XYZ file of C-alpha atoms in Angstrom:
622
model
C 33.801 18.460 -43.532
C 36.745 19.005 -41.190
C 38.422 16.141 -39.352
C 36.910 17.490 -36.138
C 33.426 17.488 -37.686
C 33.876 13.926 -38.905
C 34.965 12.866 -35.419
C 31.861 14.272 -33.702
C 29.529 12.972 -36.404
C 31.000 9.503 -35.972
C 30.758 9.700 -32.179
C 27.424 11.486 -31.587
C 25.691 11.991 -34.918
C 23.092 9.965 -36.784
C 21.944 8.386 -33.520
C 18.594 7.011 -34.714
C 20.074 5.101 -37.597
C 22.864 3.673 -35.444
C 20.479 2.694 -32.638
C 18.109 0.976 -35.050
C 20.836 -0.928 -36.858
C 22.444 -2.301 -33.697
C 21.593 -5.936 -32.992
C 22.507 -7.260 -29.524
C 24.616 -10.391 -29.486
C 23.363 -12.944 -26.995
C 24.105 -16.491 -26.065
C 27.377 -16.380 -24.154
C 27.044 -17.065 -20.432
C 29.369 -14.688 -18.583
C 30.196 -16.232 -15.220
C 32.651 -13.974 -13.423
C 32.976 -10.293 -12.539
C 36.081 -10.211 -14.726
C 34.098 -11.502 -17.684
C 31.465 -8.854 -16.989
C 34.089 -6.093 -16.889
C 35.674 -7.291 -20.138
C 32.331 -7.506 -21.858
C 31.358 -4.009 -20.718
C 34.725 -2.736 -21.959
C 33.904 -4.144 -25.379
C 30.653 -2.159 -25.326
C 32.387 1.131 -24.489
C 31.382 4.029 -26.789
C 28.849 1.866 -28.584
C 25.218 2.962 -28.973
C 23.233 2.660 -25.763
C 21.210 -0.223 -27.167
C 24.302 -2.425 -26.973
C 23.646 -2.738 -23.230
C 20.972 -5.256 -24.280
C 23.826 -7.773 -24.489
C 23.643 -7.983 -20.685
C 20.339 -9.829 -20.937
C 20.313 -13.606 -20.912
C 23.413 -14.031 -18.744
C 24.074 -14.519 -15.077
C 27.169 -13.154 -13.393
C 28.533 -15.184 -10.510
C 30.428 -13.118 -7.955
C 32.070 -14.571 -4.874
C 29.014 -14.038 -2.673
C 26.116 -13.566 -5.064
C 24.693 -13.941 -8.550
C 23.701 -10.891 -10.617
C 21.003 -11.079 -13.291
C 19.678 -8.304 -15.506
C 15.929 -8.860 -15.712
C 15.269 -5.898 -17.989
C 17.726 -3.526 -19.644
C 16.652 -0.029 -20.555
C 16.946 0.823 -24.243
C 17.581 4.500 -23.681
C 19.385 6.426 -20.904
C 16.235 8.486 -20.368
C 13.952 5.466 -20.062
C 12.930 3.656 -16.877
C 16.006 2.229 -15.141
C 17.184 -1.341 -15.736
C 15.818 -4.032 -13.418
C 18.411 -6.206 -11.680
C 18.145 -9.196 -9.365
C 20.805 -10.251 -6.874
C 20.701 -13.754 -5.396
C 22.700 -14.661 -2.293
C 22.597 -18.286 -1.149
C 21.702 -19.244 2.403
C 25.190 -20.621 3.128
C 26.598 -17.178 2.277
C 23.931 -14.978 3.873
C 24.027 -17.165 7.020
C 20.861 -15.886 8.669
C 19.775 -18.385 11.357
C 16.477 -20.063 10.503
C 14.931 -18.568 13.665
C 14.782 -15.269 11.793
C 12.616 -16.515 8.914
C 10.985 -19.863 9.738
C 7.463 -18.379 10.048
C 5.641 -16.134 7.593
C 5.610 -13.257 10.089
C 9.336 -13.467 10.756
C 10.120 -13.764 7.053
C 8.079 -10.636 6.350
C 9.826 -8.711 9.133
C 13.278 -9.857 8.008
C 12.522 -8.920 4.397
C 11.443 -5.460 5.522
C 14.553 -5.047 7.670
C 16.869 -6.062 4.821
C 15.095 -3.729 2.400
C 15.785 -0.858 4.785
C 19.409 -1.930 5.159
C 19.894 -2.140 1.406
C 18.466 1.354 0.939
C 20.689 2.576 3.780
C 23.881 1.109 2.300
C 23.124 2.367 -1.206
C 22.701 5.839 0.264
C 25.798 5.558 2.484
C 27.973 4.928 -0.580
C 26.140 7.675 -2.497
C 25.115 5.086 -5.030
C 21.599 6.527 -5.139
C 22.919 9.703 -6.763
C 23.419 10.203 -10.475
C 26.381 12.116 -11.797
C 25.560 15.806 -11.787
C 25.415 16.559 -15.493
C 25.587 20.062 -16.907
C 25.238 19.236 -20.595
C 24.248 16.514 -23.034
C 27.832 15.278 -23.207
C 28.270 14.750 -19.451
C 27.953 11.270 -17.943
C 24.480 10.394 -16.704
C 23.272 7.415 -14.676
C 25.402 4.975 -12.731
C 23.091 4.910 -9.710
C 20.862 2.362 -7.979
C 17.224 3.001 -7.125
C 15.026 1.161 -4.658
C 11.674 1.854 -3.058
C 12.183 3.564 0.306
C 10.062 1.917 3.020
C 8.026 4.216 5.224
C 7.058 3.842 8.874
C 5.115 0.640 8.238
C 6.421 -2.922 8.006
C 4.786 -4.210 4.838
C 4.962 -7.230 2.586
C 7.077 -6.257 -0.413
C 8.738 -8.095 -3.275
C 11.930 -6.018 -3.084
C 13.541 -8.667 -0.852
C 12.425 -12.298 -1.109
C 13.545 -15.022 1.293
C 13.145 -18.742 0.672
C 14.793 -21.234 3.041
C 17.475 -18.682 3.895
C 18.331 -17.803 0.301
C 17.790 -14.101 -0.387
C 16.922 -12.305 -3.599
C 17.085 -8.512 -3.811
C 15.408 -6.602 -6.614
C 16.212 -3.011 -7.473
C 17.128 -0.864 -10.459
C 20.340 0.452 -11.979
C 20.604 3.380 -14.369
C 23.199 2.177 -16.844
C 25.613 5.079 -17.413
C 25.849 6.995 -20.668
C 27.239 10.121 -22.253
C 24.430 11.307 -24.441
C 23.266 7.981 -25.885
C 26.710 6.419 -25.863
C 27.809 3.749 -23.389
C 30.260 4.764 -20.651
C 31.650 1.370 -19.688
C 34.125 2.398 -17.001
C 31.427 3.832 -14.743
C 29.325 0.680 -15.165
C 32.336 -1.514 -14.380
C 33.192 0.497 -11.261
C 29.665 0.343 -9.858
C 28.800 -3.260 -10.751
C 32.090 -4.990 -9.949
C 33.353 -2.887 -7.029
C 30.553 -0.933 -5.343
C 27.770 -3.508 -5.679
C 29.677 -6.281 -3.823
C 30.293 -3.884 -0.916
C 26.600 -2.970 -0.753
C 25.485 -6.605 -0.846
C 27.950 -7.656 1.862
C 26.912 -4.840 4.190
C 23.174 -5.240 3.630
C 22.443 -8.917 3.046
C 24.907 -10.892 5.169
C 24.012 -11.736 8.753
C 27.481 -10.930 10.079
C 27.044 -7.296 8.979
C 24.097 -6.664 11.304
C 23.541 -6.092 14.995
C 21.601 -9.212 16.082
C 19.829 -7.297 18.857
C 18.609 -4.604 16.463
C 17.416 -7.220 13.990
C 15.722 -9.254 16.713
C 13.960 -6.141 18.037
C 12.606 -5.397 14.555
C 11.277 -8.930 14.130
C 9.809 -9.097 17.644
C 8.100 -5.741 17.186
C 6.373 -7.013 14.053
C 5.575 -10.395 15.554
C 4.008 -8.894 18.692
C 1.853 -6.549 16.610
C 0.639 -9.418 14.453
C -0.218 -11.388 17.585
C -2.068 -8.441 19.138
C -4.194 -7.940 16.035
C -5.094 -11.626 15.880
C -5.925 -11.568 19.590
C -8.506 -8.773 19.274
C -11.552 -10.996 18.540
C -10.887 -13.259 21.531
C -10.887 -10.158 23.756
C -14.054 -8.795 22.108
C -12.168 -5.802 20.701
C -11.945 -4.086 17.335
C -9.006 -1.820 18.225
C -6.273 -1.334 20.820
C -4.248 1.821 21.502
C -1.234 1.250 23.786
C -0.308 3.456 26.689
C 2.681 5.620 25.825
C 1.890 5.755 22.105
C 2.866 8.942 20.261
C 0.029 9.554 17.819
C 0.718 13.053 16.379
C 2.914 13.219 13.275
C 5.696 15.704 12.635
C 3.714 17.582 9.977
C 0.981 17.224 7.403
C 3.519 15.959 4.869
C 5.543 13.715 7.185
C 4.658 10.358 8.707
C 7.471 10.676 11.251
C 6.430 11.009 14.918
C 6.209 14.444 16.469
C 9.260 14.922 18.685
C 9.201 18.627 19.537
C 6.729 20.868 21.301
C 3.965 19.534 23.507
C 4.056 15.806 22.820
C 1.493 13.957 24.953
C 1.930 10.175 25.215
C -1.347 8.290 25.002
C -2.827 7.239 28.358
C -5.878 4.994 28.495
C -8.786 5.816 30.807
C -8.980 3.188 33.543
C -12.487 2.087 32.518
C -11.253 1.129 29.032
C -7.834 -0.234 29.999
C -6.824 -3.667 28.665
C -3.686 -5.689 29.407
C -1.852 -8.123 27.101
C 1.163 -10.380 27.536
C 2.864 -10.564 24.137
C 4.764 -13.610 22.780
C 8.052 -11.760 23.343
C 7.252 -11.566 27.071
C 6.434 -7.866 26.939
C 3.430 -6.774 28.987
C 1.450 -3.977 27.417
C -1.564 -1.966 28.562
C -3.783 0.419 26.676
C -7.267 1.402 25.592
C -9.493 -1.251 24.075
C -12.357 -0.325 21.761
C -15.200 -2.829 21.706
C -17.547 -3.696 18.824
C -20.580 -1.501 18.328
C -20.753 2.257 17.824
C -17.939 4.356 19.305
C -18.119 8.133 19.294
C -14.957 10.233 19.695
C -15.889 13.720 20.909
C -13.949 16.745 22.108
C -13.080 20.310 21.292
C -11.256 21.415 18.188
C -7.493 20.696 18.141
C -7.725 18.309 21.091
C -6.777 15.154 19.172
C -10.014 13.616 17.842
C -8.927 13.321 14.214
C -5.391 12.397 15.245
C -6.744 9.401 17.140
C -8.980 8.390 14.233
C -6.143 8.683 11.708
C -3.991 6.496 13.942
C -6.775 3.919 14.152
C -7.011 3.926 10.356
C -3.291 3.115 10.240
C -3.799 0.340 12.797
C -4.329 -2.132 9.963
C -0.530 -1.927 9.523
C 2.396 -2.827 11.764
C 4.909 -0.070 12.479
C 8.660 0.019 12.960
C 10.204 0.364 16.425
C 10.248 4.001 17.482
C 7.381 5.117 15.254
C 5.129 5.846 18.229
C 2.227 3.830 16.812
C 3.787 0.399 17.199
C 1.402 -1.972 19.005
C -1.599 0.164 17.996
C -3.679 -2.431 16.177
C -7.138 -2.593 14.637
C -9.397 -5.097 12.996
C -7.694 -5.728 9.613
C -10.959 -5.050 7.747
C -11.210 -1.465 9.060
C -11.858 1.118 6.311
C -12.603 4.823 6.242
C -15.728 6.281 4.661
C -15.765 9.874 3.468
C -17.537 12.162 1.042
C -16.233 11.934 -2.538
C -17.993 14.411 -4.788
C -17.673 13.442 -8.443
C -16.714 9.779 -8.076
C -18.290 7.167 -10.314
C -20.684 4.544 -8.937
C -21.879 1.472 -10.799
C -24.766 -0.835 -10.017
C -24.718 -0.584 -6.221
C -27.823 -0.907 -4.048
C -27.964 2.338 -2.070
C -31.697 2.108 -1.370
C -30.786 1.490 2.286
C -29.815 5.166 2.494
C -31.238 6.833 -0.614
C -34.587 6.090 -2.231
C -37.517 7.779 -3.958
C -35.308 9.964 -6.131
C -36.900 12.300 -8.676
C -37.671 10.866 -12.130
C -37.951 7.357 -10.631
C -34.183 6.783 -10.614
C -33.382 3.202 -9.554
C -31.398 3.183 -6.318
C -31.401 -0.612 -5.985
C -28.845 -0.666 -8.795
C -27.602 2.886 -8.733
C -25.105 4.255 -11.240
C -23.682 7.722 -11.774
C -20.550 9.315 -13.188
C -20.813 12.293 -10.832
C -21.807 11.291 -7.307
C -22.827 13.805 -4.683
C -21.359 13.725 -1.199
C -24.254 11.743 0.249
C -24.551 9.224 -2.594
C -20.795 8.643 -2.545
C -20.909 7.841 1.173
C -23.908 5.545 0.774
C -22.151 3.709 -2.052
C -18.877 3.423 -0.139
C -20.574 1.842 2.877
C -22.446 -0.681 0.736
C -19.341 -1.509 -1.329
C -17.233 -2.130 1.770
C -19.872 -4.209 3.533
C -20.242 -6.195 0.295
C -16.616 -7.366 0.434
C -16.590 -8.058 4.173
C -15.463 -4.969 6.085
C -16.462 -5.221 9.753
C -15.292 -1.797 10.980
C -16.020 1.543 9.313
C -14.644 4.871 10.545
C -15.905 8.376 9.832
C -14.593 11.863 10.520
C -17.324 14.479 10.683
C -15.005 16.950 8.921
C -14.896 14.857 5.720
C -18.495 13.629 5.675
C -21.580 15.023 3.949
C -23.691 16.657 6.652
C -27.017 15.627 5.115
C -25.863 12.004 5.136
C -24.877 12.113 8.802
C -27.946 13.752 10.372
C -31.355 15.323 9.775
C -32.376 17.164 12.880
C -35.825 17.683 14.368
C -36.449 21.016 12.677
C -35.530 19.735 9.224
C -37.746 16.696 9.761
C -40.661 19.050 10.247
C -39.755 21.419 7.430
C -39.055 18.694 4.838
C -41.370 15.717 5.228
C -39.865 12.240 4.937
C -41.775 11.510 1.724
C -39.972 14.463 0.139
C -36.506 13.565 1.455
C -34.754 10.696 -0.400
C -31.861 10.456 2.076
C -31.998 8.322 5.212
C -29.062 9.628 7.284
C -26.514 7.268 8.786
C -27.692 8.004 12.328
C -30.895 6.037 11.638
C -29.054 3.026 10.191
C -25.899 2.809 12.260
C -27.455 0.592 14.952
C -28.924 -1.918 12.495
C -25.659 -1.839 10.546
C -24.025 -3.265 13.653
C -26.806 -5.429 15.064
C -27.801 -7.064 11.762
C -24.679 -6.849 9.612
C -22.044 -7.052 12.372
C -20.340 -3.854 11.177
C -18.985 -1.587 13.926
C -18.550 2.161 13.526
C -16.079 4.644 14.999
C -17.001 8.287 14.463
C -15.313 11.590 15.208
C -18.169 13.906 16.170
C -17.665 17.519 17.175
C -21.025 19.115 16.508
C -23.774 16.512 16.315
C -24.769 15.404 19.804
C -27.638 13.256 18.519
C -25.089 10.480 17.942
C -24.852 10.077 21.725
C -28.161 8.187 21.637
C -26.891 5.558 19.173
C -23.381 5.154 20.621
C -22.209 2.352 22.911
C -18.995 4.091 23.972
C -18.220 7.803 24.014
C -14.606 8.952 24.337
C -13.707 12.580 24.898
C -10.287 13.764 23.745
C -9.108 16.614 25.946
C -5.609 17.965 25.279
C -4.786 14.632 23.583
C -5.826 12.658 26.673
C -8.814 10.284 26.261
C -11.614 10.169 28.835
C -14.490 7.697 28.947
C -17.540 9.974 29.226
C -20.186 7.458 28.149
C -22.288 7.648 31.307
C -21.930 11.418 31.648
C -22.875 12.041 28.002
C -25.891 9.720 28.240
C -27.104 11.624 31.310
C -26.805 14.938 29.483
C -28.638 13.487 26.481
C -31.479 12.279 28.700
C -31.902 15.823 30.036
C -32.163 17.184 26.486
C -33.972 14.505 24.450
C -33.765 15.020 20.691
C -37.305 13.866 19.907
C -36.205 12.732 16.441
C -38.611 10.729 14.335
C -37.089 7.369 13.470
C -36.563 7.107 9.727
C -34.443 3.968 9.508
C -37.176 1.395 9.010
C -37.492 -1.978 10.716
C -34.250 -3.489 9.361
C -30.978 -2.462 7.789
C -31.820 -3.496 4.239
C -30.052 -5.272 1.399
C -26.363 -5.560 0.517
C -26.003 -7.050 -2.965
C -23.189 -9.330 -4.088
C -22.216 -8.133 -7.566
C -20.398 -9.707 -10.490
C -18.516 -7.068 -12.470
C -17.157 -6.603 -15.968
C -13.954 -4.574 -15.846
C -13.491 -2.176 -18.811
C -11.155 -3.291 -21.596
C -8.975 -0.183 -21.362
C -7.409 -1.629 -18.194
C -5.583 -4.162 -20.414
C -3.347 -1.353 -21.640
C -0.143 -0.065 -20.100
C -0.430 0.577 -16.356
C 1.371 3.451 -14.634
C 1.166 4.321 -10.931
C 1.573 8.072 -10.660
C 2.599 9.479 -7.310
C 0.929 6.739 -5.295
C -2.537 8.285 -5.618
C -3.367 7.803 -9.303
C -3.321 4.837 -11.672
C -3.196 5.562 -15.405
C -4.431 2.885 -17.815
C -3.625 2.881 -21.513
C -1.891 6.276 -21.177
C -5.202 8.123 -20.846
C -7.734 6.657 -18.406
C -7.028 7.899 -14.881
C -8.158 6.217 -11.671
C -7.767 8.703 -8.772
C -7.256 7.068 -5.375
C -6.358 10.042 -3.179
C -9.532 9.479 -1.159
C -8.462 5.915 -0.324
C -6.373 7.319 2.501
C -5.231 3.948 3.837
C -2.914 3.568 0.817
C 0.514 4.629 2.028
C 3.116 3.449 -0.517
C 3.258 3.712 -4.288
C 4.004 -0.007 -4.505
C 0.482 -0.738 -3.258
C -1.012 1.423 -5.986
C 1.264 -0.206 -8.563
C 0.137 -3.697 -7.510
C -3.526 -2.673 -7.577
C -3.158 -1.359 -11.133
C -1.469 -4.568 -12.276
C -4.073 -6.661 -10.437
C -6.929 -4.871 -12.207
C -5.213 -5.518 -15.548
C -4.740 -9.186 -14.593
C -8.397 -9.573 -13.576
C -9.537 -8.033 -16.846
C -7.216 -10.159 -18.993
C -8.339 -13.348 -17.256
C -12.012 -12.236 -17.101
C -11.979 -13.353 -13.466
C -14.494 -10.826 -12.180
C -17.039 -12.126 -14.703
C -16.865 -15.622 -13.249
C -17.588 -14.879 -9.600
C -18.750 -12.218 -7.196
C -16.356 -9.373 -6.492
C -15.912 -10.575 -2.912
C -15.020 -14.138 -3.917
C -12.694 -12.907 -6.662
C -10.761 -10.668 -4.274
C -10.579 -13.377 -1.612
C -9.052 -15.652 -4.256
C -6.450 -12.974 -5.069
C -5.695 -12.592 -1.378
C -5.184 -16.346 -0.948
C -2.731 -16.345 -3.848
C -0.686 -13.685 -2.056
C -0.644 -15.853 1.074
C 1.538 -18.431 -0.657
C 5.175 -18.883 0.340
C 8.009 -17.661 -1.909
C 9.484 -20.412 -4.037
C 12.469 -21.211 -6.223
C 11.910 -20.831 -9.968
C 14.009 -21.158 -13.098
C 15.296 -17.934 -14.630
C 13.645 -17.882 -18.031
C 15.990 -15.133 -19.269
C 19.132 -17.206 -18.814
C 20.805 -18.326 -22.042
C 23.096 -20.709 -20.193
C 22.735 -24.437 -20.760
C 22.295 -24.770 -16.994
C 19.367 -22.569 -15.980
C 19.656 -20.231 -13.008
C 17.450 -20.756 -9.976
C 15.989 -17.445 -8.836
C 13.175 -16.737 -6.366
C 9.518 -16.058 -7.017
C 7.437 -13.752 -4.844
C 3.758 -14.568 -4.235
C 3.031 -11.096 -5.655
C 4.649 -11.863 -9.029
C 1.770 -13.877 -10.481
C -0.132 -10.852 -11.776
C 2.751 -9.850 -14.086
C 4.978 -12.937 -14.600
C 6.507 -11.598 -17.819
C 8.048 -8.618 -16.009
C 9.800 -9.384 -12.730
C 10.701 -6.397 -10.552
C 10.812 -5.357 -6.898
C 8.318 -2.497 -6.848
C 5.204 -4.188 -5.444
C 3.803 -3.705 -1.943
C 0.874 -5.815 -0.823
C -2.418 -3.927 -0.426
C -5.498 -5.174 1.400
C -8.347 -6.728 -0.551
C -10.507 -3.804 0.601
C -8.149 -1.326 -1.058
C -8.338 -3.346 -4.282
C -12.141 -3.316 -3.997
C -12.161 0.446 -3.456
C -10.057 0.913 -6.596
C -12.224 -1.360 -8.754
C -15.395 0.357 -7.576
C -13.983 3.732 -8.645
C -13.141 2.607 -12.186
C -15.142 4.449 -14.801
C -16.753 2.000 -17.186
C -17.218 -1.035 -14.930
C -20.478 -2.863 -15.538
C -22.604 -5.113 -13.333
C -23.462 -8.335 -15.168
C -25.777 -10.052 -12.688
């Protein structure tokens, strides 16, 4: 073999054998950026697995501490997880910005956005553009990009003014060989600049930061104030509800943008904690019907109400639009699985004596899926359900006078929602908001009727009732004397959920590399981090057998209480130093304590319930 051939074989050849034979050397605590640079230099041109030497050490920079939580074993694997800790005396955020849970959440969200912004500004979110195997790859940071909502995340954790940031770093390589100089440049020079610009108080405009926190705080207050005002939703005057496009959550800014304006008969006024006075449309408990012509804003209003369980950033257009936090959407889901749910309230007397008091199927129809969804959500405590006629099964929504006469009740298993919606509210305390464009019979069961005309709401309750009285429907009541039963179930989660969990695209969870849980119909899920947490939570519940010990509702309420805890200081178990490192622990970390990362976003307990109920293979054990 030529000298040139020997050179390339030594440098790039026989990779598997070299990777397998490499044993990381651990135990030395590297304490300075200079030590880190020297150590990386020693790893230069070694097999990629040598990066594992970075584990078990903490690197103390002037303003922060860097810890590698997980180091990728291959340049094509998931990026390495890093944690950056900046002490309160360095960050210097006044306690006014984080002394309550609401303010801490808002500050964490703000700093996450700033960190993403600074990483992008320095082009540190871009990998080297490689043209061949031998070009340098990696050398970039990655962090979850927040959307229009201010959510609880574990990407930034704040405890008594100390801040921990969690994100990923693709350790650079040429092929599967370490490129130390790029790693040194990014970690010892670029990272300190990013941290200073993003996580130190002196780098921010106090007015901008205060506005972000106040916006969140006022929205939280408004939502908590709804029950005392006998409301389930509030839409502020001046809100911009339309979005830029079907694939963008940004507000519409061009064309005919119509700010929301409440009808006088539904107008409510609030004085927020910040001193801001706000007016808008209040929606009261009961049954609310949203009517109007096509393309006049009915579904846009309903979609905005569905998002009212979240707080939005300043300038989104939907800030201060708030709803009851238990609000959930019900829609038709052909093909979903259902397990052991009592749908006899809506569906009974099926052919072949099928049991609808504990109904199970692997291939639900539109009507059975809607019946199951309502019962599942009421089971775990939802007090507001919303429906859009466009995504509902027609035979579940209505059976008109002619069909009642053609198909006798004893031959029709389905009791449509229209016959149960009043008792659902009056007996179970569950309000309904419906977009109705073609079924006027709902006028008779509605408390409030809102017409959307060119995106402007009008209270037409009295007018619509008068029209309905002139054209009575003469429907035969099929709903019975009471609403019926809602069972509290204890569930056994299938064992396959103990396997590896992957959140794919924010709408699918994959368990054990093969079992898929589609969640595209749970439209309130807005960030992949929520789906990721739900997948990990299901795995946690299965491993601990928690759902076997209590009802689903009580189990999920226990999970929710655990997420209500404050962040705390914990010892870094990966540190090999004789003096352990104090890092921070997020209340979301408990479901996966062996793998700390910053990719979780808190979902609602109702979203977790919706996911569990759609698992194939769950079993009712009571």
